[in-house]
Protein backbone atom coordinates (compact mmCIF):
# COMPACT_ATOMS: atom_id res chain seq x y z
CA UNK A 1 0.00 0.00 0.00
CA UNK A 2 1.24 3.48 -0.84
CA UNK A 3 1.91 5.92 1.92
CA UNK A 4 0.25 9.29 2.12
CA UNK A 5 3.52 11.20 1.39
CA UNK A 6 4.06 9.07 -1.72
CA UNK A 7 0.54 9.78 -2.97
CA UNK A 8 0.91 13.51 -2.26
CA UNK A 9 4.24 13.59 -4.11
CA UNK A 10 2.61 12.00 -7.17
CA UNK A 11 -0.10 14.65 -7.13
CA UNK A 12 2.08 17.67 -6.35
CA UNK A 13 5.18 16.95 -8.48
CA UNK A 14 3.34 17.31 -11.84
CA UNK A 15 1.95 20.71 -10.76
CA UNK A 16 5.02 22.73 -11.83
CA UNK A 17 4.87 21.02 -15.23
CA UNK A 18 1.27 22.13 -15.67
CA UNK A 19 2.12 25.66 -14.59
CA UNK A 20 4.98 25.74 -17.10
CA UNK A 21 2.63 25.15 -20.03
CA UNK A 22 2.10 28.16 -22.28
CA UNK A 23 -0.94 30.14 -21.20
CA UNK A 24 -3.07 29.39 -24.29
CA UNK A 25 -2.85 25.66 -23.59
CA UNK A 26 -4.36 26.17 -20.13
CA UNK A 27 -6.60 29.17 -20.74
CA UNK A 28 -10.26 29.13 -21.59
CA UNK A 29 -10.97 30.03 -25.20
CA UNK A 30 -14.16 31.90 -26.06
CA UNK A 31 -15.81 31.88 -29.48
CA UNK A 32 -17.28 35.33 -30.09
CA UNK A 33 -19.64 37.22 -32.38
CA UNK A 34 -20.66 40.87 -32.51
CA UNK A 35 -23.35 42.04 -30.10
CA UNK A 36 -25.19 43.07 -33.31
CA UNK A 37 -25.38 39.39 -34.30
CA UNK A 38 -28.61 37.67 -33.14
CA UNK A 39 -26.83 34.34 -32.51
CA UNK A 40 -26.77 33.65 -28.76
CA UNK A 41 -25.00 30.28 -28.65
CA UNK A 42 -23.25 27.72 -30.84
CA UNK A 43 -22.48 24.08 -30.24
CA UNK A 44 -18.91 22.87 -30.62
CA UNK A 45 -19.95 21.11 -33.84
CA UNK A 46 -21.49 24.28 -35.30
CA UNK A 47 -18.36 26.29 -34.50
CA UNK A 48 -16.07 23.60 -35.95
CA UNK A 49 -18.13 23.48 -39.15
CA UNK A 50 -17.73 27.26 -39.55
CA UNK A 51 -13.99 27.28 -38.85
CA UNK A 52 -13.29 24.24 -41.08
CA UNK A 53 -15.24 25.64 -44.03
CA UNK A 54 -17.93 22.97 -43.88
CA UNK A 55 -20.63 25.59 -43.36
CA UNK A 56 -20.71 29.28 -44.34
CA UNK A 57 -23.80 30.36 -42.41
CA UNK A 58 -24.79 30.89 -38.81
CA UNK A 59 -27.71 28.72 -37.59
CA UNK A 60 -30.11 31.59 -38.37
CA UNK A 61 -29.02 31.54 -42.04
CA UNK A 62 -26.95 34.73 -42.03
CA UNK A 63 -23.46 34.67 -43.56
CA UNK A 64 -20.60 33.71 -41.22
CA UNK A 65 -17.00 34.76 -41.82
CA UNK A 66 -14.52 33.09 -39.45
CA UNK A 67 -11.33 34.83 -38.32
CA UNK A 68 -8.22 33.03 -37.12
CA UNK A 69 -5.47 34.26 -34.88
CA UNK A 70 -1.94 34.39 -36.29
CA UNK A 71 -0.34 31.16 -37.47
CA UNK A 72 1.90 29.74 -34.79
CA UNK A 73 -0.03 31.46 -31.99
CA UNK A 74 -0.55 29.14 -29.04
CA UNK A 75 -4.23 30.03 -28.77
CA UNK A 76 -4.80 29.11 -32.43
CA UNK A 77 -3.13 25.73 -32.02
CA UNK A 78 -5.01 25.15 -28.76
CA UNK A 79 -8.36 26.16 -30.33
CA UNK A 80 -8.03 23.62 -33.14
CA UNK A 81 -6.67 20.86 -30.90
CA UNK A 82 -9.52 21.29 -28.42
CA UNK A 83 -12.31 21.62 -31.00
CA UNK A 84 -11.17 19.29 -33.80
CA UNK A 85 -8.40 17.19 -32.29
CA UNK A 86 -6.09 18.37 -35.09
CA UNK A 87 -2.67 19.93 -34.69
CA UNK A 88 -1.11 22.57 -36.95
CA UNK A 89 0.20 20.09 -39.55
CA UNK A 90 -3.19 18.39 -39.78
CA UNK A 91 -4.93 21.75 -40.15
CA UNK A 92 -2.54 22.72 -42.94
CA UNK A 93 -3.33 19.42 -44.68
CA UNK A 94 -7.07 20.04 -44.25
CA UNK A 95 -6.83 23.47 -45.86
CA UNK A 96 -4.61 22.19 -48.66
CA UNK A 97 -7.36 19.67 -49.53
CA UNK A 98 -10.14 22.24 -49.24
CA UNK A 99 -8.26 24.73 -51.44
CA UNK A 100 -7.31 22.08 -54.02
CA UNK A 101 -10.92 20.96 -54.39
CA UNK A 102 -12.23 24.52 -54.36
CA UNK A 103 -14.62 23.80 -51.50
CA UNK A 104 -13.53 26.54 -49.10
CA UNK A 105 -10.98 29.17 -48.15
CA UNK A 106 -9.27 29.13 -44.74
CA UNK A 107 -10.22 31.78 -42.19
CA UNK A 108 -8.25 35.01 -42.49
CA UNK A 109 -5.55 35.30 -39.81
CA UNK A 110 -5.77 38.77 -38.26
CA UNK A 111 -3.46 38.77 -35.25
CA UNK A 112 -4.12 38.31 -31.57
CA UNK A 113 -7.21 38.26 -29.33
CA UNK A 114 -7.47 42.06 -29.27
CA UNK A 115 -7.36 42.33 -33.08
CA UNK A 116 -9.97 39.58 -33.48
CA UNK A 117 -12.22 41.17 -30.86
CA UNK A 118 -12.03 44.60 -32.49
CA UNK A 119 -12.94 43.28 -35.96
CA UNK A 120 -15.72 41.00 -34.69
CA UNK A 121 -17.26 43.80 -32.61
CA UNK A 122 -17.57 45.95 -35.75
CA UNK A 123 -19.11 43.35 -38.10
CA UNK A 124 -22.09 41.08 -37.37
CA UNK A 125 -20.98 38.54 -39.99
CA UNK A 126 -17.63 37.81 -38.32
CA UNK A 127 -16.89 35.07 -35.80
CA UNK A 128 -13.62 34.55 -33.97
CA UNK A 129 -12.05 33.14 -30.84
CA UNK A 130 -10.21 34.91 -28.07
CA UNK A 131 -8.70 34.24 -24.67
CA UNK A 132 -11.29 34.56 -21.86
CA UNK A 133 -9.31 37.49 -20.40
CA UNK A 134 -9.89 39.56 -23.57
CA UNK A 135 -13.69 39.18 -23.35
CA UNK A 136 -15.67 42.38 -22.76
CA UNK A 137 -19.07 43.86 -23.57
CA UNK A 138 -18.10 44.78 -27.16
CA UNK A 139 -18.63 41.14 -28.23
CA UNK A 140 -20.87 38.21 -27.30
CA UNK A 141 -19.54 34.85 -26.14
CA UNK A 142 -21.34 32.04 -27.98
CA UNK A 143 -19.17 29.08 -26.95
CA UNK A 144 -16.66 28.40 -24.20
CA UNK A 145 -13.87 25.89 -24.83
CA UNK A 146 -11.91 24.48 -21.89
GROMACS .gro file of C-alpha atoms in nm:
model
  146
    1UNK     CA    1   0.000   0.000   0.000
    2UNK     CA    2   0.124   0.348  -0.084
    3UNK     CA    3   0.191   0.592   0.192
    4UNK     CA    4   0.025   0.929   0.212
    5UNK     CA    5   0.352   1.120   0.139
    6UNK     CA    6   0.406   0.907  -0.172
    7UNK     CA    7   0.054   0.978  -0.297
    8UNK     CA    8   0.091   1.351  -0.226
    9UNK     CA    9   0.424   1.359  -0.411
   10UNK     CA   10   0.261   1.200  -0.717
   11UNK     CA   11  -0.010   1.465  -0.713
   12UNK     CA   12   0.208   1.767  -0.635
   13UNK     CA   13   0.518   1.695  -0.848
   14UNK     CA   14   0.334   1.731  -1.184
   15UNK     CA   15   0.195   2.071  -1.076
   16UNK     CA   16   0.502   2.273  -1.183
   17UNK     CA   17   0.487   2.102  -1.523
   18UNK     CA   18   0.127   2.213  -1.567
   19UNK     CA   19   0.212   2.566  -1.459
   20UNK     CA   20   0.498   2.574  -1.710
   21UNK     CA   21   0.263   2.515  -2.003
   22UNK     CA   22   0.210   2.816  -2.228
   23UNK     CA   23  -0.094   3.014  -2.120
   24UNK     CA   24  -0.307   2.939  -2.429
   25UNK     CA   25  -0.285   2.566  -2.359
   26UNK     CA   26  -0.436   2.617  -2.013
   27UNK     CA   27  -0.660   2.917  -2.074
   28UNK     CA   28  -1.026   2.913  -2.159
   29UNK     CA   29  -1.097   3.003  -2.520
   30UNK     CA   30  -1.416   3.190  -2.606
   31UNK     CA   31  -1.581   3.188  -2.948
   32UNK     CA   32  -1.728   3.533  -3.009
   33UNK     CA   33  -1.964   3.722  -3.238
   34UNK     CA   34  -2.066   4.087  -3.251
   35UNK     CA   35  -2.335   4.204  -3.010
   36UNK     CA   36  -2.519   4.307  -3.331
   37UNK     CA   37  -2.538   3.939  -3.430
   38UNK     CA   38  -2.861   3.767  -3.314
   39UNK     CA   39  -2.683   3.434  -3.251
   40UNK     CA   40  -2.677   3.365  -2.876
   41UNK     CA   41  -2.500   3.028  -2.865
   42UNK     CA   42  -2.325   2.772  -3.084
   43UNK     CA   43  -2.248   2.408  -3.024
   44UNK     CA   44  -1.891   2.287  -3.062
   45UNK     CA   45  -1.995   2.111  -3.384
   46UNK     CA   46  -2.149   2.428  -3.530
   47UNK     CA   47  -1.836   2.629  -3.450
   48UNK     CA   48  -1.607   2.360  -3.595
   49UNK     CA   49  -1.813   2.348  -3.915
   50UNK     CA   50  -1.773   2.726  -3.955
   51UNK     CA   51  -1.399   2.728  -3.885
   52UNK     CA   52  -1.329   2.424  -4.108
   53UNK     CA   53  -1.524   2.564  -4.403
   54UNK     CA   54  -1.793   2.297  -4.388
   55UNK     CA   55  -2.063   2.559  -4.336
   56UNK     CA   56  -2.071   2.928  -4.434
   57UNK     CA   57  -2.380   3.036  -4.241
   58UNK     CA   58  -2.479   3.089  -3.881
   59UNK     CA   59  -2.771   2.872  -3.759
   60UNK     CA   60  -3.011   3.159  -3.837
   61UNK     CA   61  -2.902   3.154  -4.204
   62UNK     CA   62  -2.695   3.473  -4.203
   63UNK     CA   63  -2.346   3.467  -4.356
   64UNK     CA   64  -2.060   3.371  -4.122
   65UNK     CA   65  -1.700   3.476  -4.182
   66UNK     CA   66  -1.452   3.309  -3.945
   67UNK     CA   67  -1.133   3.483  -3.832
   68UNK     CA   68  -0.822   3.303  -3.712
   69UNK     CA   69  -0.547   3.426  -3.488
   70UNK     CA   70  -0.194   3.439  -3.629
   71UNK     CA   71  -0.034   3.116  -3.747
   72UNK     CA   72   0.190   2.974  -3.479
   73UNK     CA   73  -0.003   3.146  -3.199
   74UNK     CA   74  -0.055   2.914  -2.904
   75UNK     CA   75  -0.423   3.003  -2.877
   76UNK     CA   76  -0.480   2.911  -3.243
   77UNK     CA   77  -0.313   2.573  -3.202
   78UNK     CA   78  -0.501   2.515  -2.876
   79UNK     CA   79  -0.836   2.616  -3.033
   80UNK     CA   80  -0.803   2.362  -3.314
   81UNK     CA   81  -0.667   2.086  -3.090
   82UNK     CA   82  -0.952   2.129  -2.842
   83UNK     CA   83  -1.231   2.162  -3.100
   84UNK     CA   84  -1.117   1.929  -3.380
   85UNK     CA   85  -0.840   1.719  -3.229
   86UNK     CA   86  -0.609   1.837  -3.509
   87UNK     CA   87  -0.267   1.993  -3.469
   88UNK     CA   88  -0.111   2.257  -3.695
   89UNK     CA   89   0.020   2.009  -3.955
   90UNK     CA   90  -0.319   1.839  -3.978
   91UNK     CA   91  -0.493   2.175  -4.015
   92UNK     CA   92  -0.254   2.272  -4.294
   93UNK     CA   93  -0.333   1.942  -4.468
   94UNK     CA   94  -0.707   2.004  -4.425
   95UNK     CA   95  -0.683   2.347  -4.586
   96UNK     CA   96  -0.461   2.219  -4.866
   97UNK     CA   97  -0.736   1.967  -4.953
   98UNK     CA   98  -1.014   2.224  -4.924
   99UNK     CA   99  -0.826   2.473  -5.144
  100UNK     CA  100  -0.731   2.208  -5.402
  101UNK     CA  101  -1.092   2.096  -5.439
  102UNK     CA  102  -1.223   2.452  -5.436
  103UNK     CA  103  -1.462   2.380  -5.150
  104UNK     CA  104  -1.353   2.654  -4.910
  105UNK     CA  105  -1.098   2.917  -4.815
  106UNK     CA  106  -0.927   2.913  -4.474
  107UNK     CA  107  -1.022   3.178  -4.219
  108UNK     CA  108  -0.825   3.501  -4.249
  109UNK     CA  109  -0.555   3.530  -3.981
  110UNK     CA  110  -0.577   3.877  -3.826
  111UNK     CA  111  -0.346   3.877  -3.525
  112UNK     CA  112  -0.412   3.831  -3.157
  113UNK     CA  113  -0.721   3.826  -2.933
  114UNK     CA  114  -0.747   4.206  -2.927
  115UNK     CA  115  -0.736   4.233  -3.308
  116UNK     CA  116  -0.997   3.958  -3.348
  117UNK     CA  117  -1.222   4.117  -3.086
  118UNK     CA  118  -1.203   4.460  -3.249
  119UNK     CA  119  -1.294   4.328  -3.596
  120UNK     CA  120  -1.572   4.100  -3.469
  121UNK     CA  121  -1.726   4.380  -3.261
  122UNK     CA  122  -1.757   4.595  -3.575
  123UNK     CA  123  -1.911   4.335  -3.810
  124UNK     CA  124  -2.209   4.108  -3.737
  125UNK     CA  125  -2.098   3.854  -3.999
  126UNK     CA  126  -1.763   3.781  -3.832
  127UNK     CA  127  -1.689   3.507  -3.580
  128UNK     CA  128  -1.362   3.455  -3.397
  129UNK     CA  129  -1.205   3.314  -3.084
  130UNK     CA  130  -1.021   3.491  -2.807
  131UNK     CA  131  -0.870   3.424  -2.467
  132UNK     CA  132  -1.129   3.456  -2.186
  133UNK     CA  133  -0.931   3.749  -2.040
  134UNK     CA  134  -0.989   3.956  -2.357
  135UNK     CA  135  -1.369   3.918  -2.335
  136UNK     CA  136  -1.567   4.238  -2.276
  137UNK     CA  137  -1.907   4.386  -2.357
  138UNK     CA  138  -1.810   4.478  -2.716
  139UNK     CA  139  -1.863   4.114  -2.823
  140UNK     CA  140  -2.087   3.821  -2.730
  141UNK     CA  141  -1.954   3.485  -2.614
  142UNK     CA  142  -2.134   3.204  -2.798
  143UNK     CA  143  -1.917   2.908  -2.695
  144UNK     CA  144  -1.666   2.840  -2.420
  145UNK     CA  145  -1.387   2.589  -2.483
  146UNK     CA  146  -1.191   2.448  -2.189
   0.00000   0.00000   0.00000
